[in-house]
């Protein structure tokens, strides 16, 4: 049962696709104040859990902390951070009363879930202009499934996007890319994708390729594809201000950029220097920007990642002017440390300044709307613009597409990578915990930078993280410029890396099948144990294990120097360890607590009682997987319905095959 309440004059975000009639009055749960600002208040009971919020920090159960939906370029995902890159305003209260809430509101929104007061949940925002959807269901999982039905079907990438990808900020030349391809191929470690970060562009100009380093780019794209590797370039939100650069000239001429109040094009400094932001909330501008992706698809490119689309701002001219004033007023340092502090504060506040987000406007259906009021939609609409353009460029083809910033609704157009984590063990665990929350909000094609983006990784951390990445639809090793080399062949022990990454390919028919099932039935690809075993009180509290699809449970190792870990089995399961040379071990474990040994070169998983999964031989890339090598592992007598399709066409028929043991 879903009820829709309307407060004030909401902005149409497009998050919900289904037409739902308005319910008069107030929701049955909690209290609402909507004079001027908006406040929802609910008193939680002792045992209530609160799930949701998609790409947010901390646990699967969000109780105990405060989160703010405010898409932010936040490169330090420490525990105290309340906002990351996405804004996913869906939560489910699970307890004596079980219900879900979706606050469809595109500006900053605060979710205090027992932070100020342990038992009190408040959801608040500055303006009482929003849609509130209240969903009643039998269980938290049931609420999620109803919600997923109204927000529309999730994005399906091409099958090659389920292969393993290597990325690094700092690859600059053909040689750099060839070295990566050689490193993987010569060590016989599978690889499907190499990502191109900002250095492939000419002066960080979107839709350009550095001519000197990448002369005859189409031939280079073809050369890589010949080796079974796709190149996936990055696109940033800001368009460089430079006369003679066609994207800039057209944007100015067409009036396609976001404007200041006085009608001039707003300027933000980002990687290319001064840039303008395409007004992707404006349909005409979005079509124009999206069509530019064609310049790369025409050269053989089949996928993209959209970055800096919160949109991130290093500084604005206005901000710099203010800093200069502060510096000159503090020039004599009469107030000593206080002056220095003021300068530091002002300089530190230049990036992503709230004041800048109030300095520019979108034009939506002839109406001017100040950016901060719709801030959380920018990355969503940039990604939608690209996806819709693909529909014009090659109507029947799937493209790989994922974004950094997002809002619910974007899940129909692309995936998400979870941004600039660090090479820390705590971020491996954060990656695991974030997955089901993202799925609740429709984002199924998701993944984190495996091995960690910032800081130096270690061989052990990367191996353990890859062993989790085996199960995330987006499986990509990415690292920041200046950090230690992080490709799988950089650590000597290539056998271990080969064995872990090969496991991804061995399981690929199962993972892809479960992904398709989740999409076509508006379901979750990975669930917390609480959603699968709601009657099992212990299972409900487990936050470091997940159910992937319907048949398996994962319990990754996320601590250093561990030889294994404790794991809780809500039912009997078959414990499998995948190892080198296509080998595996299996052992039946009863319901309850166990300590299982897991070496760094092994990938563990648990097959649920009475189930089985398909397994194939590893291959160097997805296209090389030989389905004739398929066998079925797990419980005798079990049957598995395997979904598959041609992996590349949008209208490809899904085949369903029964596999049995
Ligand atoms: O300001 O393009 O999250 O993945 O490597 C940093 C360089 C810009 C941030 C992305 C990261 C990417 C980096 N980008």
GROMACS .gro file of N, CA, C and O and ligand atoms in nm, residues 73-75 77 85 167-170 196-199 201 204 234 236 270-271 305-308 310 312 314 404 417-421 449 453 476 478-481, ligand 1:
model
  170
   73UNK      N    1   3.131   1.646  -0.340
   73UNK     CA    2   3.260   1.590  -0.377
   73UNK      C    3   3.340   1.576  -0.247
   73UNK      O    4   3.409   1.668  -0.207
   74UNK      N    5   3.325   1.463  -0.183
   74UNK     CA    6   3.384   1.441  -0.051
   74UNK      C    7   3.491   1.332  -0.060
   74UNK      O    8   3.458   1.213  -0.061
   75UNK      N    9   3.618   1.372  -0.070
   75UNK     CA   10   3.721   1.270  -0.089
   75UNK      C   11   3.770   1.204   0.040
   75UNK      O   12   3.862   1.123   0.036
   77UNK      N   13   3.613   0.979   0.321
   77UNK     CA   14   3.494   0.911   0.373
   77UNK      C   15   3.518   0.861   0.515
   77UNK      O   16   3.504   0.742   0.543
   85UNK      N   17   2.832   1.145  -0.224
   85UNK     CA   18   2.802   1.199  -0.358
   85UNK      C   19   2.656   1.184  -0.399
   85UNK      O   20   2.612   1.250  -0.492
  167UNK      N   21   4.174   0.070  -1.364
  167UNK     CA   22   4.172   0.213  -1.378
  167UNK      C   23   4.285   0.272  -1.296
  167UNK      O   24   4.337   0.207  -1.205
  168UNK      N   25   4.326   0.390  -1.332
  168UNK     CA   26   4.418   0.466  -1.248
  168UNK      C   27   4.421   0.608  -1.300
  168UNK      O   28   4.430   0.631  -1.422
  169UNK      N   29   4.412   0.701  -1.208
  169UNK     CA   30   4.427   0.842  -1.243
  169UNK      C   31   4.577   0.863  -1.263
  169UNK      O   32   4.655   0.849  -1.168
  170UNK      N   33   4.616   0.888  -1.388
  170UNK     CA   34   4.758   0.906  -1.417
  170UNK      C   35   4.803   0.835  -1.544
  170UNK      O   36   4.912   0.862  -1.593
  196UNK      N   37   3.981   0.529  -1.880
  196UNK     CA   38   4.065   0.645  -1.913
  196UNK      C   39   4.022   0.759  -1.822
  196UNK      O   40   3.908   0.805  -1.828
  197UNK      N   41   4.113   0.803  -1.738
  197UNK     CA   42   4.086   0.915  -1.649
  197UNK      C   43   4.118   1.046  -1.724
  197UNK      O   44   4.157   1.043  -1.842
  198UNK      N   45   4.105   1.159  -1.657
  198UNK     CA   46   4.107   1.290  -1.725
  198UNK      C   47   4.225   1.319  -1.816
  198UNK      O   48   4.215   1.406  -1.901
  199UNK      N   49   4.335   1.247  -1.800
  199UNK     CA   50   4.453   1.282  -1.879
  199UNK      C   51   4.446   1.243  -2.027
  199UNK      O   52   4.534   1.280  -2.104
  201UNK      N   53   4.224   1.352  -2.219
  201UNK     CA   54   4.165   1.466  -2.289
  201UNK      C   55   4.272   1.568  -2.326
  201UNK      O   56   4.382   1.569  -2.272
  204UNK      N   57   4.185   1.878  -2.055
  204UNK     CA   58   4.066   1.844  -1.977
  204UNK      C   59   3.937   1.894  -2.042
  204UNK      O   60   3.838   1.925  -1.974
  234UNK      N   61   3.640   0.892  -1.912
  234UNK     CA   62   3.569   0.973  -1.813
  234UNK      C   63   3.514   1.098  -1.883
  234UNK      O   64   3.571   1.146  -1.980
  236UNK      N   65   3.374   1.480  -1.748
  236UNK     CA   66   3.350   1.569  -1.634
  236UNK      C   67   3.234   1.664  -1.664
  236UNK      O   68   3.203   1.692  -1.779
  270UNK      N   69   3.736   2.424  -1.227
  270UNK     CA   70   3.753   2.281  -1.198
  270UNK      C   71   3.880   2.237  -1.274
  270UNK      O   72   3.966   2.322  -1.301
  271UNK      N   73   3.896   2.112  -1.311
  271UNK     CA   74   4.020   2.067  -1.374
  271UNK      C   75   4.061   2.147  -1.498
  271UNK      O   76   4.179   2.179  -1.513
  305UNK      N   77   3.229   0.695  -1.777
  305UNK     CA   78   3.198   0.727  -1.637
  305UNK      C   79   3.190   0.878  -1.623
  305UNK      O   80   3.276   0.950  -1.673
  306UNK      N   81   3.083   0.924  -1.561
  306UNK     CA   82   3.057   1.067  -1.545
  306UNK      C   83   3.104   1.113  -1.409
  306UNK      O   84   3.053   1.070  -1.306
  307UNK      N   85   3.200   1.205  -1.409
  307UNK     CA   86   3.261   1.248  -1.282
  307UNK      C   87   3.232   1.396  -1.254
  307UNK      O   88   3.186   1.471  -1.341
  308UNK      N   89   3.260   1.437  -1.133
  308UNK     CA   90   3.257   1.578  -1.089
  308UNK      C   91   3.118   1.639  -1.108
  308UNK      O   92   3.105   1.760  -1.122
  310UNK      N   93   2.852   1.670  -0.905
  310UNK     CA   94   2.768   1.709  -0.790
  310UNK      C   95   2.699   1.843  -0.817
  310UNK      O   96   2.586   1.859  -0.768
  312UNK      N   97   3.101   1.941  -0.873
  312UNK     CA   98   3.211   1.985  -0.788
  312UNK      C   99   3.266   2.118  -0.839
  312UNK      O  100   3.272   2.142  -0.960
  314UNK      N  101   3.599   2.379  -0.761
  314UNK     CA  102   3.720   2.407  -0.682
  314UNK      C  103   3.709   2.549  -0.623
  314UNK      O  104   3.733   2.570  -0.507
  404UNK      N  105   2.914   0.953  -1.063
  404UNK     CA  106   2.950   0.972  -0.924
  404UNK      C  107   2.832   1.029  -0.846
  404UNK      O  108   2.785   0.969  -0.751
  417UNK      N  109   2.961   0.452  -0.916
  417UNK     CA  110   3.075   0.405  -0.836
  417UNK      C  111   3.081   0.497  -0.715
  417UNK      O  112   3.039   0.612  -0.723
  418UNK      N  113   3.129   0.447  -0.605
  418UNK     CA  114   3.107   0.517  -0.479
  418UNK      C  115   3.218   0.617  -0.443
  418UNK      O  116   3.228   0.657  -0.328
  419UNK      N  117   3.295   0.656  -0.543
  419UNK     CA  118   3.384   0.770  -0.526
  419UNK      C  119   3.514   0.742  -0.453
  419UNK      O  120   3.559   0.627  -0.442
  420UNK      N  121   3.570   0.849  -0.401
  420UNK     CA  122   3.709   0.846  -0.352
  420UNK      C  123   3.725   0.788  -0.212
  420UNK      O  124   3.745   0.862  -0.115
  421UNK      N  125   3.719   0.658  -0.203
  421UNK     CA  126   3.749   0.592  -0.076
  421UNK      C  127   3.902   0.590  -0.056
  421UNK      O  128   3.976   0.645  -0.135
  449UNK      N  129   3.590   0.164  -0.557
  449UNK     CA  130   3.728   0.154  -0.607
  449UNK      C  131   3.799   0.043  -0.528
  449UNK      O  132   3.838   0.064  -0.412
  453UNK      N  133   4.105   0.412  -0.336
  453UNK     CA  134   4.146   0.521  -0.427
  453UNK      C  135   4.262   0.601  -0.366
  453UNK      O  136   4.373   0.599  -0.417
  476UNK      N  137   3.598  -0.296  -1.030
  476UNK     CA  138   3.703  -0.210  -1.085
  476UNK      C  139   3.807  -0.175  -0.980
  476UNK      O  140   3.775  -0.132  -0.870
  478UNK      N  141   4.073   0.090  -0.894
  478UNK     CA  142   4.103   0.229  -0.932
  478UNK      C  143   4.185   0.294  -0.822
  478UNK      O  144   4.164   0.265  -0.704
  479UNK      N  145   4.278   0.382  -0.859
  479UNK     CA  146   4.358   0.448  -0.757
  479UNK      C  147   4.395   0.589  -0.800
  479UNK      O  148   4.391   0.623  -0.919
  480UNK      N  149   4.429   0.669  -0.702
  480UNK     CA  150   4.458   0.810  -0.726
  480UNK      C  151   4.600   0.829  -0.776
  480UNK      O  152   4.689   0.748  -0.749
  481UNK      N  153   4.619   0.939  -0.845
  481UNK     CA  154   4.751   0.978  -0.891
  481UNK      C  155   4.842   0.995  -0.769
  481UNK      O  156   4.796   1.039  -0.663
  662LIG     O1  157   3.927   1.591  -0.840
  662LIG     O2  158   3.960   1.251  -1.254
  662LIG     O3  159   3.630   1.046  -0.800
  662LIG     O4  160   3.781   0.865  -0.950
  662LIG     O5  161   4.023   0.959  -1.056
  662LIG     C1  162   3.942   1.454  -0.865
  662LIG     C2  163   4.038   1.237  -1.139
  662LIG     C3  164   3.870   1.414  -0.989
  662LIG     C4  165   3.759   1.228  -0.886
  662LIG     C5  166   3.710   1.088  -0.908
  662LIG     C6  167   3.827   0.996  -0.927
  662LIG     C7  168   3.910   1.043  -1.044
  662LIG     C8  169   3.955   1.186  -1.021
  662LIG     N1  170   3.839   1.272  -0.999
   0.00000   0.00000   0.00000
